[in-house]
Short mmCIF file of C-alpha atoms in Angstrom, two decimals:
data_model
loop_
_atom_site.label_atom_id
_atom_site.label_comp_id
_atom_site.label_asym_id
_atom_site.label_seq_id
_atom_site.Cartn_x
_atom_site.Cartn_y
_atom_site.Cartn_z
CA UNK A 418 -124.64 -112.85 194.65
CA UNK A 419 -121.20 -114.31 193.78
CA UNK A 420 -120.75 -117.85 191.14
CA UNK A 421 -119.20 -120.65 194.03
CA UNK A 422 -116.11 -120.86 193.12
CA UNK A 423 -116.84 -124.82 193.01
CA UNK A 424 -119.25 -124.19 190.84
CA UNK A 425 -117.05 -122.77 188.10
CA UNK A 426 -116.62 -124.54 184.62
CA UNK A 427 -113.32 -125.73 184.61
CA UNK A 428 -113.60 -127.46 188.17
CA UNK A 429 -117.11 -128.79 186.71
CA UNK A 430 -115.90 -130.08 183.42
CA UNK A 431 -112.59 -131.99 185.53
CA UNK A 432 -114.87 -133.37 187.85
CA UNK A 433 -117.16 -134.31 185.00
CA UNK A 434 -114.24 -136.54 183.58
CA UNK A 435 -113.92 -137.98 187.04
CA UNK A 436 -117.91 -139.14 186.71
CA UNK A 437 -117.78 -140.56 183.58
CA UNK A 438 -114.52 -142.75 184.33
CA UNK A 439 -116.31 -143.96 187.34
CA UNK A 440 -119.66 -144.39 185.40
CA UNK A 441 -117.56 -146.40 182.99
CA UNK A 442 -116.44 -149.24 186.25
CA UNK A 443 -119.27 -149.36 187.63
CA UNK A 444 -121.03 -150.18 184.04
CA UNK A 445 -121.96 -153.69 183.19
CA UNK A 446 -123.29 -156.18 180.51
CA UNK A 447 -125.23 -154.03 177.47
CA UNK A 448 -128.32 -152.37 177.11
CA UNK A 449 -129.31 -153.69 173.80
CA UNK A 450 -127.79 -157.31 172.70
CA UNK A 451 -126.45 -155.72 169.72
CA UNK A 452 -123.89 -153.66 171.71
CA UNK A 453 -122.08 -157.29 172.73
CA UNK A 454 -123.42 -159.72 169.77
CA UNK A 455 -122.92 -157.58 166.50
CA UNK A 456 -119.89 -155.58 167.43
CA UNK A 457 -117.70 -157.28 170.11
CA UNK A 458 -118.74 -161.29 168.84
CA UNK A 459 -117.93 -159.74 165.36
CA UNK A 460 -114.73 -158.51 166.20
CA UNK A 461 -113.80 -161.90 168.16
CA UNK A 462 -114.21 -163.57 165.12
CA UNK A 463 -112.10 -161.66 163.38
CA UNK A 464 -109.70 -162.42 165.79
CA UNK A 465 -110.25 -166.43 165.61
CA UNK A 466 -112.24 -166.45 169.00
CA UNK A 467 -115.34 -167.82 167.59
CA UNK A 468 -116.64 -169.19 164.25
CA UNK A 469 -118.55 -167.80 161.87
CA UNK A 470 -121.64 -170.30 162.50
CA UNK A 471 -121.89 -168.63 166.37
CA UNK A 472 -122.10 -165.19 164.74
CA UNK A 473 -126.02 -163.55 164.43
CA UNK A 474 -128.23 -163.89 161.27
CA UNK A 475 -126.82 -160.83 160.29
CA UNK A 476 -123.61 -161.94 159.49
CA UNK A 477 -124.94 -164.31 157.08
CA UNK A 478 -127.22 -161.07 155.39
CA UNK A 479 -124.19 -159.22 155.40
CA UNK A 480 -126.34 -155.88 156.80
CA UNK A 481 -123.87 -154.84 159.53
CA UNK A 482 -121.20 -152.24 158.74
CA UNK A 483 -117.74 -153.53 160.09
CA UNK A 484 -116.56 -149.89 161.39
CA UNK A 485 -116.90 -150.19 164.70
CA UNK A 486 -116.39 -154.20 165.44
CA UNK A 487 -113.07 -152.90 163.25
CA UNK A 488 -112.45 -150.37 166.13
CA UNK A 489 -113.31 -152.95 168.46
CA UNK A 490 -110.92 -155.38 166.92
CA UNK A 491 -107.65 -152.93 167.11
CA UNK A 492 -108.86 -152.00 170.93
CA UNK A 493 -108.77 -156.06 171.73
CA UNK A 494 -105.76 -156.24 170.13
CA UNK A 495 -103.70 -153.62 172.17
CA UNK A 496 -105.58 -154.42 175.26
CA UNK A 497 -104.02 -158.22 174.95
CA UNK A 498 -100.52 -156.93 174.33
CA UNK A 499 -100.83 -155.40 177.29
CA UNK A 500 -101.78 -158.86 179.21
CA UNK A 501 -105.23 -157.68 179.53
CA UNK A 502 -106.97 -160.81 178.18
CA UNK A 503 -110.06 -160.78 180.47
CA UNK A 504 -113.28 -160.16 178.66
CA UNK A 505 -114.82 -158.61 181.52
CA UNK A 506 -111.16 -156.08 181.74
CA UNK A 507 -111.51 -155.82 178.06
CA UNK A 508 -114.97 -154.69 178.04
CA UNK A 509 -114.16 -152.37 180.74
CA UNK A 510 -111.05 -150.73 179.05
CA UNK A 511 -113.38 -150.32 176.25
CA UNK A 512 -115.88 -147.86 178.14
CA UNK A 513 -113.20 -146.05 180.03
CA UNK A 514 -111.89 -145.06 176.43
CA UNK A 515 -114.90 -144.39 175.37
CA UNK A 516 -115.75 -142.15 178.44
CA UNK A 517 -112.96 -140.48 177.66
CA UNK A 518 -113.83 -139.52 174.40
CA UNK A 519 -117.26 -138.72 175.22
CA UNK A 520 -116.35 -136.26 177.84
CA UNK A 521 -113.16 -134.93 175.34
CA UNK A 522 -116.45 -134.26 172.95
CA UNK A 523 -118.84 -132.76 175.40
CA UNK A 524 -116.14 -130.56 176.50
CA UNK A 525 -115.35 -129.22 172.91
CA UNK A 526 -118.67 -129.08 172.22
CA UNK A 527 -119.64 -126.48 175.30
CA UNK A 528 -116.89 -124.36 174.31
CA UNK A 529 -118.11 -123.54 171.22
CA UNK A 530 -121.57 -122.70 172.75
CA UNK A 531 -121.74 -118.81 172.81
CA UNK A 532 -122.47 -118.44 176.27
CA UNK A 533 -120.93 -115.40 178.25
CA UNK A 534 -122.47 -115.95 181.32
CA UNK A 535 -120.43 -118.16 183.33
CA UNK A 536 -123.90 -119.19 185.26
CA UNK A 537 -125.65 -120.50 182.63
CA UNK A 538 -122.45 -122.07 181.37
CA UNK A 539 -122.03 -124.20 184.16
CA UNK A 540 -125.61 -124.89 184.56
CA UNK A 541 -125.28 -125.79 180.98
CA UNK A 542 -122.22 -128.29 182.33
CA UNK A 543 -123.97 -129.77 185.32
CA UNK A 544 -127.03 -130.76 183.07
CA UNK A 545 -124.29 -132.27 180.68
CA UNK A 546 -122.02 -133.99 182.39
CA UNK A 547 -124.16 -134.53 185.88
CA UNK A 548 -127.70 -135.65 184.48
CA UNK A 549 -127.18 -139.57 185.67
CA UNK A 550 -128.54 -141.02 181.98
CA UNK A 551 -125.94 -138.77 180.15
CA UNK A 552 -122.50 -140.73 181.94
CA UNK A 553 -124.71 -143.88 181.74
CA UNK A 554 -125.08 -144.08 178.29
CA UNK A 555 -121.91 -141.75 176.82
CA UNK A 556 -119.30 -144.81 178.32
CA UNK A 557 -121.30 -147.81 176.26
CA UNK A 558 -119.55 -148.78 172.82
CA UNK A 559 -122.31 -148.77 171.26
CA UNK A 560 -123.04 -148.06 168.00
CA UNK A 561 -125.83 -145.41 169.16
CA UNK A 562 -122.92 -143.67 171.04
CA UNK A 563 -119.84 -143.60 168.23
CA UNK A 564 -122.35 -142.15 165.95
CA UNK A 565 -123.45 -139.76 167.50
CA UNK A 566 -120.01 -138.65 168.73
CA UNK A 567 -118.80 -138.62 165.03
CA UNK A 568 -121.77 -136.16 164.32
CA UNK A 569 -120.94 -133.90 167.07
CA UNK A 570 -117.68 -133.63 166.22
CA UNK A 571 -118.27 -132.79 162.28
CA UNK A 572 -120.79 -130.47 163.79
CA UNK A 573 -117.56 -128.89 165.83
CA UNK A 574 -115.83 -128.65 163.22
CA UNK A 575 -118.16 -126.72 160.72
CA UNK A 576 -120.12 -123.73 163.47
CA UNK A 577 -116.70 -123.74 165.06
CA UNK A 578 -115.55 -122.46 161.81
CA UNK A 579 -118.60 -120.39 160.58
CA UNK A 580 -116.88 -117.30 162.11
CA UNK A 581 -113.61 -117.84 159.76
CA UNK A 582 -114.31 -115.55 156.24
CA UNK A 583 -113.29 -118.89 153.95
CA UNK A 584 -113.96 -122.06 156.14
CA UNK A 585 -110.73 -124.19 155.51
CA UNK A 586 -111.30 -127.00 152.44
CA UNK A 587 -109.21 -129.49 154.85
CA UNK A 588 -111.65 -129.31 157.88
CA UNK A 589 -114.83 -129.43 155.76
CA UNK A 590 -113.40 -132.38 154.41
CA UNK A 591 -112.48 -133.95 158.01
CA UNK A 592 -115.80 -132.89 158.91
CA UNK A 593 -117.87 -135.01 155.82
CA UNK A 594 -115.47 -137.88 156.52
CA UNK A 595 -116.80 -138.11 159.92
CA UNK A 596 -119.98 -137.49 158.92
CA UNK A 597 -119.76 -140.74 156.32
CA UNK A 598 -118.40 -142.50 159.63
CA UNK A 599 -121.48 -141.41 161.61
CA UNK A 600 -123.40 -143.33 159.10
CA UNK A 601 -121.75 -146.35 159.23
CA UNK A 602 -121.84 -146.49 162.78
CA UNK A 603 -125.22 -146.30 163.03
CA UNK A 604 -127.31 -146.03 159.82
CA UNK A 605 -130.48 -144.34 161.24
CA UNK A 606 -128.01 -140.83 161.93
CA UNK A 607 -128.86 -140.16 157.72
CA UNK A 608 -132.15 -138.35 159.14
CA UNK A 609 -129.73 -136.03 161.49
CA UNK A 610 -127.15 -135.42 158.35
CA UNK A 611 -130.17 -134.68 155.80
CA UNK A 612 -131.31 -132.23 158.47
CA UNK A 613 -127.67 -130.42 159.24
CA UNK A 614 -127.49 -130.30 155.18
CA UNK A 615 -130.58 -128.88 155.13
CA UNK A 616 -129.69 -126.01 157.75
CA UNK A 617 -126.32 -125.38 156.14
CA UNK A 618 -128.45 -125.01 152.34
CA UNK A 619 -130.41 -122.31 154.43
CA UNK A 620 -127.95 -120.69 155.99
CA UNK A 621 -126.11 -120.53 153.47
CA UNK A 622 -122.78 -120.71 155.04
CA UNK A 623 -120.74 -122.86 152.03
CA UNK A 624 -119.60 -122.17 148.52
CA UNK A 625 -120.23 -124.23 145.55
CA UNK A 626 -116.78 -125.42 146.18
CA UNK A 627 -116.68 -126.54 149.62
CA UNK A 628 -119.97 -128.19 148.91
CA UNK A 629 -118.05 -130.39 146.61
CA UNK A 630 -115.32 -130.86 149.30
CA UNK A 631 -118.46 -131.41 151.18
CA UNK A 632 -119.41 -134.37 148.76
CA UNK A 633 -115.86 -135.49 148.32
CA UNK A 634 -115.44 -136.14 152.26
CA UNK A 635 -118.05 -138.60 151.80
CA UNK A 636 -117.36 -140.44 149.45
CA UNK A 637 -113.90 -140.66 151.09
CA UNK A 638 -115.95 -142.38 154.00
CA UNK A 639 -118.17 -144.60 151.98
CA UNK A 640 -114.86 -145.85 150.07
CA UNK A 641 -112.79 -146.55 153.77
CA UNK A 642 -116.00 -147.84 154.72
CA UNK A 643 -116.67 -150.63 151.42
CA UNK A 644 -112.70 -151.52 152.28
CA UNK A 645 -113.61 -152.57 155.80
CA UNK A 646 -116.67 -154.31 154.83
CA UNK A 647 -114.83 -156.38 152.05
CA UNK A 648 -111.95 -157.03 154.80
CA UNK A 649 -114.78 -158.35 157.39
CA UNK A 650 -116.73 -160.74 154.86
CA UNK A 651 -114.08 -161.00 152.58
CA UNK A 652 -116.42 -159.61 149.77
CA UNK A 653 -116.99 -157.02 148.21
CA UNK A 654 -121.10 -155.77 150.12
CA UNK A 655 -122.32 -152.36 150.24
CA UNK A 656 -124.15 -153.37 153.66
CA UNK A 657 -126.26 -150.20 153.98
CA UNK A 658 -128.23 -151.49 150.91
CA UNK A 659 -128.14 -154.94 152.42
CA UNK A 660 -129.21 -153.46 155.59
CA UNK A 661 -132.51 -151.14 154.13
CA UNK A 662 -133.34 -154.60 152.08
CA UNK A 663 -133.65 -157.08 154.90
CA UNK A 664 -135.57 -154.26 157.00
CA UNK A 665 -137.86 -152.83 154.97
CA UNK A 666 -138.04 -155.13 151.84
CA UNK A 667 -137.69 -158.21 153.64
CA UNK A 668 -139.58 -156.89 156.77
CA UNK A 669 -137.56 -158.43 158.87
CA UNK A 670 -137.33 -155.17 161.59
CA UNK A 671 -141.12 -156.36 161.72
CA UNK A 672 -140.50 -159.67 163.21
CA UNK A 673 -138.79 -158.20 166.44
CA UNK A 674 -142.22 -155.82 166.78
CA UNK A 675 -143.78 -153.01 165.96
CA UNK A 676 -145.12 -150.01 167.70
CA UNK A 677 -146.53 -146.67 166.24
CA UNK A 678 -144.75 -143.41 166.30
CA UNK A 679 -145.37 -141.99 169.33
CA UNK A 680 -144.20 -145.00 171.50
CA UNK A 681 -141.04 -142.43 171.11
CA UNK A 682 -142.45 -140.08 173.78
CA UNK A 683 -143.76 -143.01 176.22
CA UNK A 684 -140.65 -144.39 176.53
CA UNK A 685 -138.78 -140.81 176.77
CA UNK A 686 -141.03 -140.38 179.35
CA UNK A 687 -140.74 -143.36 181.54
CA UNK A 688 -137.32 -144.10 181.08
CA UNK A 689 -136.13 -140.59 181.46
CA UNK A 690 -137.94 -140.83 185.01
CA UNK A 691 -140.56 -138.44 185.33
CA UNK A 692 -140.35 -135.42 186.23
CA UNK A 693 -137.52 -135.26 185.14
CA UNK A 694 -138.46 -136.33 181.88
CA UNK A 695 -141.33 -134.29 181.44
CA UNK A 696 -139.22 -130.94 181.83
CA UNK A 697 -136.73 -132.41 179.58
CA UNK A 698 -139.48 -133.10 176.69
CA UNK A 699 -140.88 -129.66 177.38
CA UNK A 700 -137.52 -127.80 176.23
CA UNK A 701 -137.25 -130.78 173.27
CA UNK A 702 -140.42 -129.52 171.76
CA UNK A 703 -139.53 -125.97 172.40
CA UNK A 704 -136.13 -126.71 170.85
CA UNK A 705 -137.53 -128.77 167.97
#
């Protein structure tokens, strides 16, 4: 039986764009307070829209990496030049661009999957770009989102490059940058990058020396990084220490609630919308 010709990956993957661009208009508010209150209020103070007093507890801890309200600062920026001085246009702008990138990712990313078959390559790009949570959630500037894009791209650029006899010192550098980035997006992604240096240790794939590139790309990152912080709070804070303090020393993660490990699957489960869910957990597990 012939592939539809509608069905084929390049008409997928354009119309895939066209999803995620309309995803990204038809998207309001946040979906966690800290998308709006810890990355665009931060970022509005920096550009004298609101004093320091209206900013979260947070601020005053100095626990929050300034990355991405940095990003967020440059975007709100160009968007006024432009005339756009709307919050509600600005916040829009801001997850069109991010759509963008997402889909720019996802795209990269499915070309590197070895897949000859052009079936279960565009099966592989309708559950991608199609599945209604993935649009919903790849066009929020969140911090969730940014860091995980950063780790799928470092991840592009190291398989990509498996193939190549001597990976290149310059993209395994690239690649750790972004991978230090990852992290101060979102500090929780450590787990993932222990885990990819743990499968690159086993398979064995780098030499002493571009381990130390490795190692040098991120403490390129963590140096950017302190340099953004100190221009946000105007001091010098290493805020990942400041954030693991006031979480798990100072308990404060604990005041917000507490559930046990496997509340993870519930909500997977309900908010994934059974049965849908359920078949996606099945292949998780198999994955995992």
């Amino acid at each position: 039986m012939k592939w539809p010709a509608l069905l084929n990956t390049k008409y997928l993957t354009t119309l895939g764009l066209f999803v995620f661009i309309l995803t990204a208009f038809f998207s309001t508010g946040f979906f966690h307070p800290d998308e709006h209150f810890q990355i665009l209020e931060f970022a509005n103070y920096k550009l004298h829209g609101s004093p320091a007093t209206d900013l979260p507890w947070e601020y005053t801890a100095r626990m929050r990496p300034a990355l991405q309200p940095l990003l967020a600062f440059w975007f709100l920026k160009f968007f006024s030049m432009l005339g756009i001085i709307n919050p509600f246009w600005q916040a829009t702008a801001l997850r069109v661009a991010t759509a963008v990138l997402a889909w720019w990712m996802y795209k990269k990313a499915i070309q590197h999957v070895f897949i000859k078959d052009e079936k279960a390559k565009s099966t592989l790009i309708i559950f991608i770009f199609f599945a209604w949570f993935v649009p919903l959630v790849s066009v929020r500037f969140s911090s969730e989102n940014y860091s995980s894009l950063s780790f799928l791209a470092a991840i592009i650029l190291l398989v990509s490059n498996f193939q190549h006899p001597k990976l290149p010192f310059l993209k395994i550098l690239f690649a750790s940058f972004l991978l230090g980035c990852s992290f101060y997006f979102r500090f929780q992604i450590a787990f993932a990058i222990v885990g990819l240096g743990a499968w690159l240790l086993y398979r064995r794939q780098l030499s002493w020396q571009r381990w130390l590139v490795l190692l040098l790309g991120g403490a390129l990152a963590l140096g950017v990084n302190l340099i953004i912080d100190h221009w946000f709070y105007g001091e010098w804070v290493f805020s990942p220490y400041n954030y693991f303090d006031q979480n798990i020393f100072q308990h404060k993660a604990a005041g917000f609630g507490t559930s046990p490990w496997y509340s993870y699957f519930i909500l997977f489960i309900n908010k994934g919308l059974p049965p849908i869910s359920l078949l996606l957990l099945f292949f998780f597990l198999v994955g995992a």
